[in-house]
Coordinates of N, CA and C in Angstrom, one line a residue:
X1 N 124.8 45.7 -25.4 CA 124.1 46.9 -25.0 C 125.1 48.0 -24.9
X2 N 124.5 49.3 -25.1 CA 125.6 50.5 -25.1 C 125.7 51.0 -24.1
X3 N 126.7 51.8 -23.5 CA 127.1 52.2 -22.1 C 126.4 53.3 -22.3
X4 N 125.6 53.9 -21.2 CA 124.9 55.3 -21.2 C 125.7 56.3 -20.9
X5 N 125.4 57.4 -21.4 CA 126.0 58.7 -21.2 C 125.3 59.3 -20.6
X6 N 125.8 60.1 -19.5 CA 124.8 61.4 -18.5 C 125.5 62.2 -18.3
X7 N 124.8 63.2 -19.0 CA 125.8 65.0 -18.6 C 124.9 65.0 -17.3
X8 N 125.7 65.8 -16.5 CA 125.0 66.3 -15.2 C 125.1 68.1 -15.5
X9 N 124.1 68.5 -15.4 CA 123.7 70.4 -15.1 C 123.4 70.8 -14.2
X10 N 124.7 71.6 -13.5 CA 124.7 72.0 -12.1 C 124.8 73.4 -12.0
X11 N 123.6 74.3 -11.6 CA 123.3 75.4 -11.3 C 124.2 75.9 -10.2
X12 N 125.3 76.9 -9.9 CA 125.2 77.4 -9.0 C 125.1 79.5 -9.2
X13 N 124.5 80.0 -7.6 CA 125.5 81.2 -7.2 C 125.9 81.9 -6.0
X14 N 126.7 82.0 -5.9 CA 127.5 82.2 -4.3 C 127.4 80.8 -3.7
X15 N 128.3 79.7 -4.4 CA 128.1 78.5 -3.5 C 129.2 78.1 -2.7
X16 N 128.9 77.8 -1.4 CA 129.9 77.2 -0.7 C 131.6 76.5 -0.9
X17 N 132.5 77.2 -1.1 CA 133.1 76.4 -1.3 C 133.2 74.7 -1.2
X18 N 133.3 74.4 -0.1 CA 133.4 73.0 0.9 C 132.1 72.0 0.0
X19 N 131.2 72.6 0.3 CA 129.9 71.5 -0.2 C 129.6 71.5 -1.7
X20 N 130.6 72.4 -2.5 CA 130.6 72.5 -4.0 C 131.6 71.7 -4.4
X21 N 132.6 71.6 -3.7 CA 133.7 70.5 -3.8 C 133.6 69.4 -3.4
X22 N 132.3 68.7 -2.6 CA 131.8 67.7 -2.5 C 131.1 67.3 -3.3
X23 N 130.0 68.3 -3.8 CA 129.1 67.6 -5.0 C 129.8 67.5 -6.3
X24 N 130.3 68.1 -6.6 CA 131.9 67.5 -7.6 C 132.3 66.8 -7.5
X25 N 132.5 66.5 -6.5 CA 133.5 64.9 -6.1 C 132.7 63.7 -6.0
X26 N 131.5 63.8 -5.6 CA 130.6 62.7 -5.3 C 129.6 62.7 -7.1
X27 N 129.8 64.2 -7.9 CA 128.8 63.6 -9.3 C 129.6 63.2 -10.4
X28 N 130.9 63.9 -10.3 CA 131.7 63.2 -11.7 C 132.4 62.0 -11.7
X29 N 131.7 61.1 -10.8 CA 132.5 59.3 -11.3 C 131.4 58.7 -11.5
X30 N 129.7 59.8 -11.7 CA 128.9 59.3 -11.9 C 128.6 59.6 -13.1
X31 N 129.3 60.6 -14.1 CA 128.3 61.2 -15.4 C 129.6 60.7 -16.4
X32 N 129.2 61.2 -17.6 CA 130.0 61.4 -18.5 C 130.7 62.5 -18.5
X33 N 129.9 64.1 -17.9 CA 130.0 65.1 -18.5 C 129.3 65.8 -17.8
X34 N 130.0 67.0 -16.9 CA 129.2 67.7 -15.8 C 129.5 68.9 -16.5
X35 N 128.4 69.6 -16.5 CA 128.7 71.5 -16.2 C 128.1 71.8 -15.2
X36 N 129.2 72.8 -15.0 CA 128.6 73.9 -13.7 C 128.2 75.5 -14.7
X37 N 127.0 75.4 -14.3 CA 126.3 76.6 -15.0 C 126.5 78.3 -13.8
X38 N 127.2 79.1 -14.0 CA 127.7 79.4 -12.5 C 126.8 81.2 -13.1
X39 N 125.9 81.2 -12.3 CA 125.0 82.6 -12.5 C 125.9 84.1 -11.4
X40 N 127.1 84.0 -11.7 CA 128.3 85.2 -11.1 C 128.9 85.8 -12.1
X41 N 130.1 86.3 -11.6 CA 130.3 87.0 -12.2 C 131.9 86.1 -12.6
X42 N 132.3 85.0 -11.5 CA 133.7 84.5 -11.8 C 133.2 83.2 -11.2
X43 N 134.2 83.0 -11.7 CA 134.1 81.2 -11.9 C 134.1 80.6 -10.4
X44 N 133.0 79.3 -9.9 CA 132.8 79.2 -8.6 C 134.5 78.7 -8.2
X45 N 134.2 78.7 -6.8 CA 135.5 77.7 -6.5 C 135.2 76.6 -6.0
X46 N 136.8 76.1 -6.9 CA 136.7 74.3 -7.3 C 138.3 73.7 -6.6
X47 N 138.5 72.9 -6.3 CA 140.2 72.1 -5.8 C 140.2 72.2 -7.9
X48 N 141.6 71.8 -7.0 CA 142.7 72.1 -8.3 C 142.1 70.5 -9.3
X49 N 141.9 69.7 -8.5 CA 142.0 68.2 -9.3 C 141.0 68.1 -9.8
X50 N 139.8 69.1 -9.7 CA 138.3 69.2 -10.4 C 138.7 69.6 -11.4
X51 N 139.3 70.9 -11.0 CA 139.2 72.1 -12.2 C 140.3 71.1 -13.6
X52 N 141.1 70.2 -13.4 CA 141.8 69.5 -14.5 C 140.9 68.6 -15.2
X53 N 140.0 68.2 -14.6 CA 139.0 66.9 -14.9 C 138.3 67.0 -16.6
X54 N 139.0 66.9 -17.1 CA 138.4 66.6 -19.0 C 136.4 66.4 -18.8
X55 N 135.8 66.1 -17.9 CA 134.7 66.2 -17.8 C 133.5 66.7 -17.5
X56 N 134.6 67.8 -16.6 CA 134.5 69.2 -16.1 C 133.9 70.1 -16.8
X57 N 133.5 71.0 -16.7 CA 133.3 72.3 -17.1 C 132.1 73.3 -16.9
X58 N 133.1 74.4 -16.9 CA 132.3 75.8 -16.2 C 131.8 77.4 -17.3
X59 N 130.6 76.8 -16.8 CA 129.8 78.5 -17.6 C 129.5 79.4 -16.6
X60 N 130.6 80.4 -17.2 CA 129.8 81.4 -15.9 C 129.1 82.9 -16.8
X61 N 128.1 82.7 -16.9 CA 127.1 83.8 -16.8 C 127.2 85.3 -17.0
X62 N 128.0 85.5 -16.3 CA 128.5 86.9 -15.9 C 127.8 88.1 -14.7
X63 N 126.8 87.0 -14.9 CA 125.9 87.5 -13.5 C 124.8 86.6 -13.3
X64 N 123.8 87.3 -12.2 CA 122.9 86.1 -12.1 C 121.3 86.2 -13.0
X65 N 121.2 85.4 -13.6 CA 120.2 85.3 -14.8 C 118.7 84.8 -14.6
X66 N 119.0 84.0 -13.2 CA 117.9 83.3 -13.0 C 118.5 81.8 -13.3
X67 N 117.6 80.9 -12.0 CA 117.8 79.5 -12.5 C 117.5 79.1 -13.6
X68 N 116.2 79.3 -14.4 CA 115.4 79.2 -15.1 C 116.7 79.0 -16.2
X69 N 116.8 80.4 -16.4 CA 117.5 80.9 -17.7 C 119.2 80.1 -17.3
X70 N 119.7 79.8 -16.6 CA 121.2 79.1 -16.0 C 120.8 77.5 -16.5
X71 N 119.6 77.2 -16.3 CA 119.7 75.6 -16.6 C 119.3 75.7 -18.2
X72 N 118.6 76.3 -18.6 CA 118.4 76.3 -20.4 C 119.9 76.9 -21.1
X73 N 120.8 77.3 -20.1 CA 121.8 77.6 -20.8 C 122.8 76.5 -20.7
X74 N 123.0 75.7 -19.8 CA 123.4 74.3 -19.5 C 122.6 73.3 -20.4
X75 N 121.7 73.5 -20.7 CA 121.0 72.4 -21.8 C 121.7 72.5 -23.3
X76 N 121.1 74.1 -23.2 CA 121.8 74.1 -24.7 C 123.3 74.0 -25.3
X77 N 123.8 74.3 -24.0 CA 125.5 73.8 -24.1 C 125.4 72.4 -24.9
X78 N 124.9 71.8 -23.4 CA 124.7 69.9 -23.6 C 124.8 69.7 -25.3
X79 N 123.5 70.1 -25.9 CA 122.6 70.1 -27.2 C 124.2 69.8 -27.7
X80 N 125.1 70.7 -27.8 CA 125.8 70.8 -29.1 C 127.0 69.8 -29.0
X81 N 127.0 68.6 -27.7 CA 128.0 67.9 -27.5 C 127.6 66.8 -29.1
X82 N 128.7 66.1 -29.4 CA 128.3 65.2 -30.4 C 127.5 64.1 -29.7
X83 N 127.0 63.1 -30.6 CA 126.8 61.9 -30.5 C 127.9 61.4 -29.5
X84 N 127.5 59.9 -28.8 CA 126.1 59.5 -28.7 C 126.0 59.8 -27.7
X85 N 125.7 61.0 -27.0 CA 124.7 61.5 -26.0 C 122.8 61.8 -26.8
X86 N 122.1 60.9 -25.9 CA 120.9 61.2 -26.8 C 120.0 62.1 -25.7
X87 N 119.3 62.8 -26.5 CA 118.4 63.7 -25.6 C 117.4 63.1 -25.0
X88 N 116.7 62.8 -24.1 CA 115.7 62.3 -23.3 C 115.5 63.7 -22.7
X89 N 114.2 64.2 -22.5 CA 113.5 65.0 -21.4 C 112.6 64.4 -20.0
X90 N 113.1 64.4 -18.8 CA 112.6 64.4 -17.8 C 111.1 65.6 -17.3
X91 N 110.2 64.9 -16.9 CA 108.9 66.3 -17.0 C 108.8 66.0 -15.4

């Protein structure tokens, strides 16, 4: 059987330090492959040992776009990872 892959798509804007560096810390020993979709203007704040994490990584927007529009831009990131990440949609 094949090991599953899960990107995680994490919306934020103006997020707490403290409890953004938690949900980092508690979602990437769970996924393959986290973005933070960040609807600002600069990149949220992360500890240093996130921001190195090969698994990591950060979209920032440039302002705020709407959730809507922050998580379809976190998808379509996803989209362009190679294989074998397979697309499944949740409804």
């Amino acid at each position: 059987m094949s090991e599953a892959h899960v990107i995680a798509i994490v919306v934020t804007y103006r997020p707490e330090p403290e409890p953004l560096q938690r949900l980092v810390a508690a979602t990437l020993p769970q996924v393959t492959v986290m973005v933070l979709v960040h609807n600002g203007r600069e990149a949220p704040p992360l500890p240093v040992q996130a921001g190195d994490d090969p698994r990591l990584h950060i979209l920032v927007l440039g302002e705020n776009l709407g959730v809507a529009r922050a998580q379809n831009e976190g998808i379509r990131w996803a989209q362009r990872l190679p294989n074998p990440f397979k697309r499944t949609t949740v409804s």
